[in-house]
Amino acid sequence: QVQLVESGGGLVQAGDSLRLSCAASGGTFLNYAMGWFRQAPGKEREFVARINYSGNRRYYADSVKGRFTISRDNAKNTVYLQMDSLKPEDTAVYYCAADRAGRGTNYDYWGQGTQVTVSS
């Protein structure tokens, strides 16, 4: 059983930056591809970014490409989401998730989420 704990959310202004962290425990971190998702009020949860086991392949939603960067530190069992040039439409609860198979189609474990609010 893998536990995921997100941190780093907060209230910022448009154009600011935030870095989210997701600490994993209870499993072998290197065995999981990792992803970030978000859910805004009244909307479906959506994919934001994902990274493969070793960290050399990264994928992004079009809405965040060029502004967000996903990375991982396997020695620290942590995945990060660096968010730059934030926009009000980035406001959402952000979740990290672990994907054992690494195909990006099914995530086995989810964190509890961290709120990001971007004011205009």
Backbone as a chain_set.jsonl record, in Angstrom:
{"seq": "QVQLVESGGGLVQAGDSLRLSCAASGGTFLNYAMGWFRQAPGKEREFVARINYSGNRRYYADSVKGRFTISRDNAKNTVYLQMDSLKPEDTAVYYCAADRAGRGTNYDYWGQGTQVTVSS", "coords": {"N": [[0.841, -1.184, 0.0], [0.668, 2.087, -0.982], [1.253, 5.275, 0.268], [0.435, 8.625, -0.358], [1.296, 11.977, -0.014], [0.479, 15.203, -0.536], [1.82, 18.539, -0.727], [2.413, 22.106, -0.443], [0.581, 23.732, -1.704], [-1.428, 26.76, -2.028], [-2.428, 30.25, -1.741], [-2.034, 32.435, -4.345], [-1.019, 35.119, -6.559], [-1.972, 35.909, -9.943], [0.457, 35.054, -12.342], [2.401, 34.396, -10.551], [4.485, 31.841, -8.967], [4.443, 28.408, -7.892], [5.512, 25.527, -6.085], [4.603, 22.277, -5.974], [4.734, 19.413, -3.895], [4.938, 15.868, -3.576], [5.032, 13.381, -1.408], [5.958, 10.033, -1.144], [5.265, 6.917, 0.45], [5.566, 3.606, 1.85], [5.908, 1.884, -0.245], [7.862, 0.777, -3.113], [9.217, 3.391, -4.537], [10.415, 3.781, -7.008], [9.189, 1.946, -8.596], [6.925, 3.014, -9.621], [5.308, 4.964, -12.013], [4.465, 8.419, -12.028], [1.856, 10.805, -11.541], [0.234, 14.005, -11.931], [-2.852, 15.489, -11.204], [-5.787, 17.566, -11.455], [-8.636, 19.181, -9.983], [-11.147, 21.376, -10.47], [-13.688, 23.437, -8.911], [-16.894, 22.148, -9.519], [-16.132, 20.911, -11.821], [-14.816, 18.182, -13.853], [-12.238, 15.915, -12.788], [-8.995, 16.449, -14.065], [-6.229, 15.548, -16.155], [-2.892, 16.602, -15.574], [-0.015, 16.339, -15.628], [2.555, 13.859, -16.205], [5.114, 11.519, -15.271], [7.704, 9.243, -16.049], [9.133, 6.18, -14.704], [11.933, 6.522, -14.3], [12.237, 9.176, -14.719], [12.922, 10.362, -17.099], [11.099, 10.757, -19.069], [8.43, 12.828, -19.807], [5.129, 14.115, -19.691], [2.564, 16.368, -20.654], [-0.486, 18.165, -20.079], [-2.072, 20.132, -22.595], [-2.889, 22.593, -21.673], [-1.12, 23.362, -19.702], [1.384, 23.118, -20.669], [4.673, 24.234, -21.107], [4.502, 25.941, -18.988], [4.304, 24.507, -16.604], [6.287, 22.123, -14.81], [7.092, 18.811, -14.342], [8.801, 16.713, -12.068], [10.968, 14.308, -10.495], [12.415, 12.9, -7.548], [13.979, 10.191, -6.903], [15.513, 9.29, -4.821], [14.501, 10.601, -2.686], [11.923, 9.818, -2.665], [9.913, 11.385, -3.821], [7.77, 13.389, -5.806], [7.506, 16.245, -7.878], [5.789, 19.287, -8.765], [6.404, 21.947, -10.531], [5.077, 25.058, -10.88], [4.701, 27.681, -12.939], [4.04, 31.07, -14.001], [1.324, 31.292, -13.234], [-2.223, 31.09, -13.671], [-5.568, 32.371, -13.167], [-7.326, 30.341, -13.966], [-5.982, 28.064, -13.288], [-6.674, 27.448, -10.77], [-7.532, 25.033, -8.443], [-7.989, 21.836, -6.799], [-5.143, 19.97, -6.377], [-3.897, 16.805, -7.163], [-1.689, 14.105, -6.544], [-0.696, 10.995, -8.04], [-0.057, 7.476, -8.225], [1.22, 5.148, -10.526], [1.399, 1.932, -11.241], [1.698, 0.291, -13.517], [2.586, 2.034, -15.413], [1.498, 3.024, -17.745], [-0.105, 5.192, -17.844], [-2.835, 5.107, -17.907], [-4.221, 4.054, -15.832], [-4.357, 4.652, -12.477], [-3.065, 3.67, -9.408], [-2.895, 4.513, -6.754], [-3.77, 7.375, -4.797], [-3.257, 10.72, -3.63], [-4.394, 12.987, -1.025], [-4.828, 15.509, -1.865], [-4.073, 18.989, -2.568], [-4.822, 22.383, -2.131], [-4.805, 24.849, -4.622], [-4.982, 28.205, -5.243], [-5.457, 30.809, -7.423], [-5.394, 34.168, -7.707], [-6.762, 36.918, -9.552]], "CA": [[0.0, 0.0, 0.0], [1.445, 3.312, -1.105], [0.61, 6.495, 0.754], [0.906, 9.824, -1.039], [0.92, 13.179, 0.711], [0.82, 16.424, -1.267], [2.016, 19.77, 0.029], [2.906, 23.22, -1.239], [-0.468, 24.568, -2.257], [-1.651, 28.028, -1.353], [-3.075, 31.353, -2.456], [-1.048, 33.278, -5.022], [-1.569, 35.998, -7.581], [-1.677, 35.539, -11.329], [1.835, 35.298, -12.716], [3.298, 33.845, -9.531], [4.894, 30.449, -9.073], [4.319, 27.518, -6.744], [6.016, 24.18, -6.302], [3.926, 21.243, -5.213], [5.496, 18.198, -3.614], [4.156, 14.689, -3.225], [5.913, 12.411, -0.764], [5.421, 8.678, -1.178], [5.771, 5.97, 1.434], [4.881, 2.326, 1.889], [6.171, 1.074, -1.429], [9.107, 1.098, -3.805], [8.842, 4.55, -5.352], [10.932, 3.631, -8.362], [8.31, 1.032, -9.33], [5.703, 3.702, -10.009], [5.22, 6.228, -12.723], [3.7, 9.335, -11.189], [1.094, 11.804, -12.27], [-0.493, 15.075, -11.247], [-4.181, 15.788, -11.722], [-6.427, 18.642, -10.715], [-10.092, 19.262, -10.09], [-11.708, 22.672, -10.118], [-15.081, 23.314, -8.456], [-17.905, 21.926, -10.538], [-15.553, 20.32, -13.03], [-14.234, 16.856, -13.753], [-10.805, 15.85, -12.565], [-8.279, 16.421, -15.334], [-4.8, 15.244, -16.17], [-1.999, 17.752, -15.663], [1.318, 15.935, -16.074], [3.021, 12.595, -15.663], [6.534, 11.267, -15.435], [7.926, 7.807, -15.995], [9.814, 5.655, -13.52], [13.273, 7.081, -14.113], [12.173, 10.626, -14.814], [13.438, 10.885, -18.357], [9.99, 11.026, -19.98], [7.421, 13.668, -19.158], [3.981, 14.406, -20.542], [1.797, 17.472, -20.087], [-1.704, 18.651, -20.725], [-1.802, 21.323, -23.416], [-3.201, 23.81, -20.915], [-0.026, 23.714, -18.788], [2.655, 22.927, -21.364], [5.486, 25.437, -21.155], [4.397, 26.672, -17.713], [4.476, 23.566, -15.493], [7.336, 21.118, -14.983], [7.047, 17.696, -13.403], [10.096, 16.084, -11.847], [10.947, 13.375, -9.378], [13.669, 12.575, -6.885], [13.749, 8.822, -6.426], [16.203, 9.116, -3.547], [13.654, 11.203, -1.653], [10.558, 9.297, -2.831], [9.087, 12.576, -3.977], [7.523, 13.955, -7.135], [7.256, 17.679, -7.769], [5.163, 19.992, -9.876], [6.755, 23.368, -10.533], [4.046, 25.766, -11.628], [5.077, 29.068, -13.2], [3.076, 31.881, -14.763], [0.015, 30.782, -12.863], [-3.404, 31.814, -14.129], [-6.744, 32.063, -12.339], [-7.934, 29.072, -14.37], [-5.244, 26.967, -12.673], [-7.243, 27.213, -9.448], [-8.074, 23.681, -8.335], [-7.307, 20.924, -5.886], [-4.164, 19.198, -7.124], [-3.676, 15.473, -6.625], [-0.695, 13.252, -7.18], [-1.143, 9.623, -8.152], [0.988, 6.509, -8.56], [0.808, 4.256, -11.614], [2.32, 0.79, -11.229], [1.937, -0.236, -14.861], [3.325, 3.03, -16.162], [0.902, 3.358, -19.05], [-0.819, 6.454, -17.737], [-4.27, 4.907, -18.096], [-4.83, 3.611, -14.586], [-3.535, 5.012, -11.324], [-3.408, 2.751, -8.331], [-2.955, 5.212, -5.47], [-4.0, 8.81, -4.899], [-3.12, 11.522, -2.432], [-5.619, 13.638, -0.537], [-4.969, 16.767, -2.589], [-3.659, 20.264, -1.989], [-5.558, 23.449, -2.816], [-4.097, 25.955, -5.26], [-5.898, 29.274, -5.613], [-4.763, 31.883, -8.123], [-6.254, 35.342, -7.81], [-6.459, 37.766, -10.712]], "C": [[0.876, 1.233, 0.0], [0.631, 4.481, -0.563], [1.273, 7.697, 0.069], [0.394, 11.051, -0.292], [1.421, 14.398, -0.066], [1.016, 17.593, -0.305], [2.45, 20.867, -0.938], [1.845, 24.099, -1.86], [-0.607, 25.874, -1.488], [-2.371, 29.017, -2.226], [-1.995, 32.254, -3.037], [-1.765, 34.175, -6.017], [-1.199, 35.488, -8.972], [-0.254, 35.959, -11.68], [2.856, 34.75, -11.733], [3.627, 32.389, -9.818], [4.611, 29.717, -7.767], [4.993, 26.205, -7.102], [5.28, 23.228, -5.37], [4.867, 20.052, -5.032], [4.528, 17.077, -3.278], [5.127, 13.646, -2.699], [5.23, 11.054, -0.718], [6.06, 7.824, -0.089], [5.004, 4.66, 1.308], [5.095, 1.442, 0.681], [7.507, 1.438, -2.025], [8.807, 2.165, -4.842], [9.252, 4.381, -6.804], [10.053, 2.72, -9.221], [7.056, 1.699, -9.872], [6.008, 4.895, -10.889], [4.289, 7.121, -11.912], [2.981, 10.372, -12.045], [0.533, 12.867, -11.348], [-1.806, 15.312, -11.978], [-4.726, 16.984, -10.947], [-7.925, 18.611, -10.942], [-10.547, 20.619, -9.583], [-13.153, 22.49, -9.682], [-16.048, 23.158, -9.615], [-17.397, 21.306, -11.822], [-15.029, 18.919, -12.763], [-12.748, 16.961, -13.418], [-10.101, 15.731, -13.911], [-6.795, 16.147, -15.137], [-3.997, 16.531, -16.303], [-0.639, 17.344, -16.24], [1.626, 14.546, -15.532], [4.472, 12.386, -16.022], [6.773, 9.776, -15.264], [8.803, 7.441, -14.796], [11.146, 6.361, -13.255], [13.297, 8.594, -14.179], [12.648, 11.204, -16.122], [12.352, 11.075, -19.421], [8.885, 11.751, -19.224], [6.34, 14.015, -20.169], [3.129, 15.455, -19.845], [0.482, 17.671, -20.823], [-1.362, 19.921, -21.508], [-1.968, 22.608, -22.613], [-2.051, 24.257, -20.01], [1.345, 23.612, -19.448], [3.401, 24.254, -21.469], [5.448, 26.253, -19.877], [4.678, 25.777, -16.509], [5.582, 22.57, -15.846], [7.199, 20.052, -13.909], [8.448, 17.109, -13.287], [9.973, 15.121, -10.67], [12.356, 13.183, -8.83], [13.473, 11.205, -6.256], [14.472, 8.54, -5.114], [15.363, 9.644, -2.39], [12.209, 10.722, -1.729], [9.546, 10.423, -3.014], [8.964, 12.975, -5.445], [7.097, 15.405, -6.943], [6.467, 18.181, -8.979], [5.494, 21.471, -9.711], [5.773, 24.082, -11.437], [4.442, 27.238, -11.734], [3.99, 29.763, -14.0], [1.65, 31.428, -14.492], [-1.099, 31.714, -13.319], [-4.576, 31.489, -13.21], [-7.387, 30.723, -12.705], [-7.14, 27.856, -13.895], [-5.759, 26.646, -11.266], [-7.936, 25.859, -9.398], [-7.443, 22.993, -7.131], [-6.408, 20.043, -6.744], [-3.86, 17.891, -6.392], [-2.48, 14.819, -7.312], [-1.2, 11.812, -7.129], [0.007, 8.741, -8.626], [0.441, 5.452, -9.507], [1.8, 3.11, -11.71], [2.677, 0.324, -12.641], [2.678, 0.76, -15.753], [2.747, 3.416, -17.503], [0.123, 4.658, -19.028], [-2.32, 6.335, -17.891], [-4.983, 4.496, -16.816], [-3.875, 3.907, -13.445], [-4.018, 4.246, -10.1], [-3.607, 3.452, -6.988], [-3.044, 6.718, -5.707], [-3.726, 9.48, -3.557], [-4.419, 12.209, -2.088], [-5.851, 15.002, -1.192], [-4.465, 17.968, -1.813], [-4.274, 21.388, -2.814], [-4.59, 24.488, -3.374], [-5.135, 26.972, -5.702], [-5.09, 30.415, -6.212], [-5.726, 33.043, -8.305], [-5.81, 36.208, -8.982], [-6.063, 39.172, -10.297]], "O": [[1.725, 1.405, 0.875], [-0.541, 4.646, -0.902], [2.495, 7.769, -0.06], [-0.792, 11.15, 0.022], [2.625, 14.596, -0.231], [0.448, 17.621, 0.787], [2.804, 20.603, -2.087], [2.168, 25.112, -2.481], [0.012, 26.069, -0.442], [-2.862, 28.684, -3.304], [-1.147, 32.772, -2.311], [-2.956, 34.013, -6.283], [-0.24, 34.736, -9.143], [0.182, 37.065, -11.362], [4.041, 34.652, -12.051], [3.125, 31.789, -10.768], [4.549, 30.316, -6.693], [5.042, 25.816, -8.269], [5.331, 23.36, -4.147], [5.679, 19.737, -5.902], [3.436, 17.314, -2.761], [5.938, 13.098, -3.445], [4.075, 10.937, -0.309], [7.233, 7.986, 0.246], [3.921, 4.619, 0.725], [4.518, 0.357, 0.596], [8.209, 2.306, -1.508], [8.222, 1.888, -5.889], [8.531, 4.784, -7.717], [10.168, 2.728, -10.446], [6.221, 1.05, -10.502], [6.85, 5.731, -10.561], [3.422, 6.627, -11.191], [3.443, 10.755, -13.12], [0.379, 12.655, -10.145], [-1.859, 15.332, -13.208], [-4.184, 17.362, -9.909], [-8.416, 18.092, -11.944], [-10.355, 20.961, -8.416], [-13.785, 21.496, -10.041], [-16.026, 23.934, -10.57], [-18.137, 21.187, -12.798], [-14.825, 18.519, -11.617], [-12.094, 17.958, -13.722], [-10.554, 15.002, -14.793], [-6.204, 16.467, -14.105], [-4.373, 17.436, -17.048], [-0.17, 17.929, -17.217], [1.045, 14.108, -14.54], [4.994, 12.995, -16.955], [6.131, 9.124, -14.441], [9.162, 8.296, -13.985], [11.442, 6.746, -12.123], [14.262, 9.225, -13.748], [12.768, 12.423, -16.249], [12.642, 11.5, -20.54], [8.468, 11.333, -18.144], [6.614, 14.186, -21.357], [2.981, 15.447, -18.623], [0.358, 17.386, -22.014], [-0.474, 20.681, -21.124], [-1.266, 23.591, -22.849], [-2.012, 25.415, -19.594], [2.354, 23.98, -18.847], [2.831, 25.268, -21.87], [6.264, 27.157, -19.692], [5.226, 26.236, -15.507], [5.785, 22.224, -17.01], [7.192, 20.353, -12.715], [9.184, 17.018, -14.269], [8.979, 15.135, -9.944], [13.346, 13.291, -9.553], [12.865, 11.084, -5.192], [14.077, 7.64, -4.373], [15.498, 9.189, -1.254], [11.365, 11.165, -0.951], [8.462, 10.405, -2.43], [9.925, 12.906, -6.212], [6.417, 15.746, -5.975], [6.483, 17.582, -10.055], [4.931, 22.156, -8.857], [5.648, 23.754, -12.617], [4.507, 27.946, -10.729], [3.131, 29.117, -14.6], [0.869, 31.209, -15.419], [-0.95, 32.936, -13.352], [-4.579, 30.45, -12.55], [-7.936, 30.046, -11.836], [-7.586, 26.724, -14.084], [-5.319, 25.676, -10.648], [-8.817, 25.571, -10.208], [-6.496, 23.498, -6.528], [-6.859, 19.443, -7.719], [-3.604, 17.869, -5.188], [-2.29, 14.967, -8.52], [-2.024, 11.458, -6.285], [0.914, 9.19, -9.327], [-0.658, 4.931, -9.313], [2.914, 3.288, -12.203], [3.832, 0.001, -12.919], [3.319, 0.371, -16.73], [3.416, 4.06, -18.311], [-0.268, 5.17, -20.077], [-3.014, 7.346, -17.994], [-6.207, 4.582, -16.728], [-2.726, 3.466, -13.449], [-5.212, 4.187, -9.805], [-4.417, 3.008, -6.175], [-2.487, 7.257, -6.662], [-3.933, 8.892, -2.495], [-5.427, 12.037, -2.774], [-6.936, 15.575, -1.087], [-4.432, 17.974, -0.582], [-4.252, 21.35, -4.044], [-3.678, 24.943, -2.685], [-6.06, 26.643, -6.445], [-4.158, 30.925, -5.59], [-6.75, 32.913, -8.977], [-4.637, 36.225, -9.352], [-5.777, 40.011, -11.151]]}, "num_chains": 1, "name": "protein.A"}
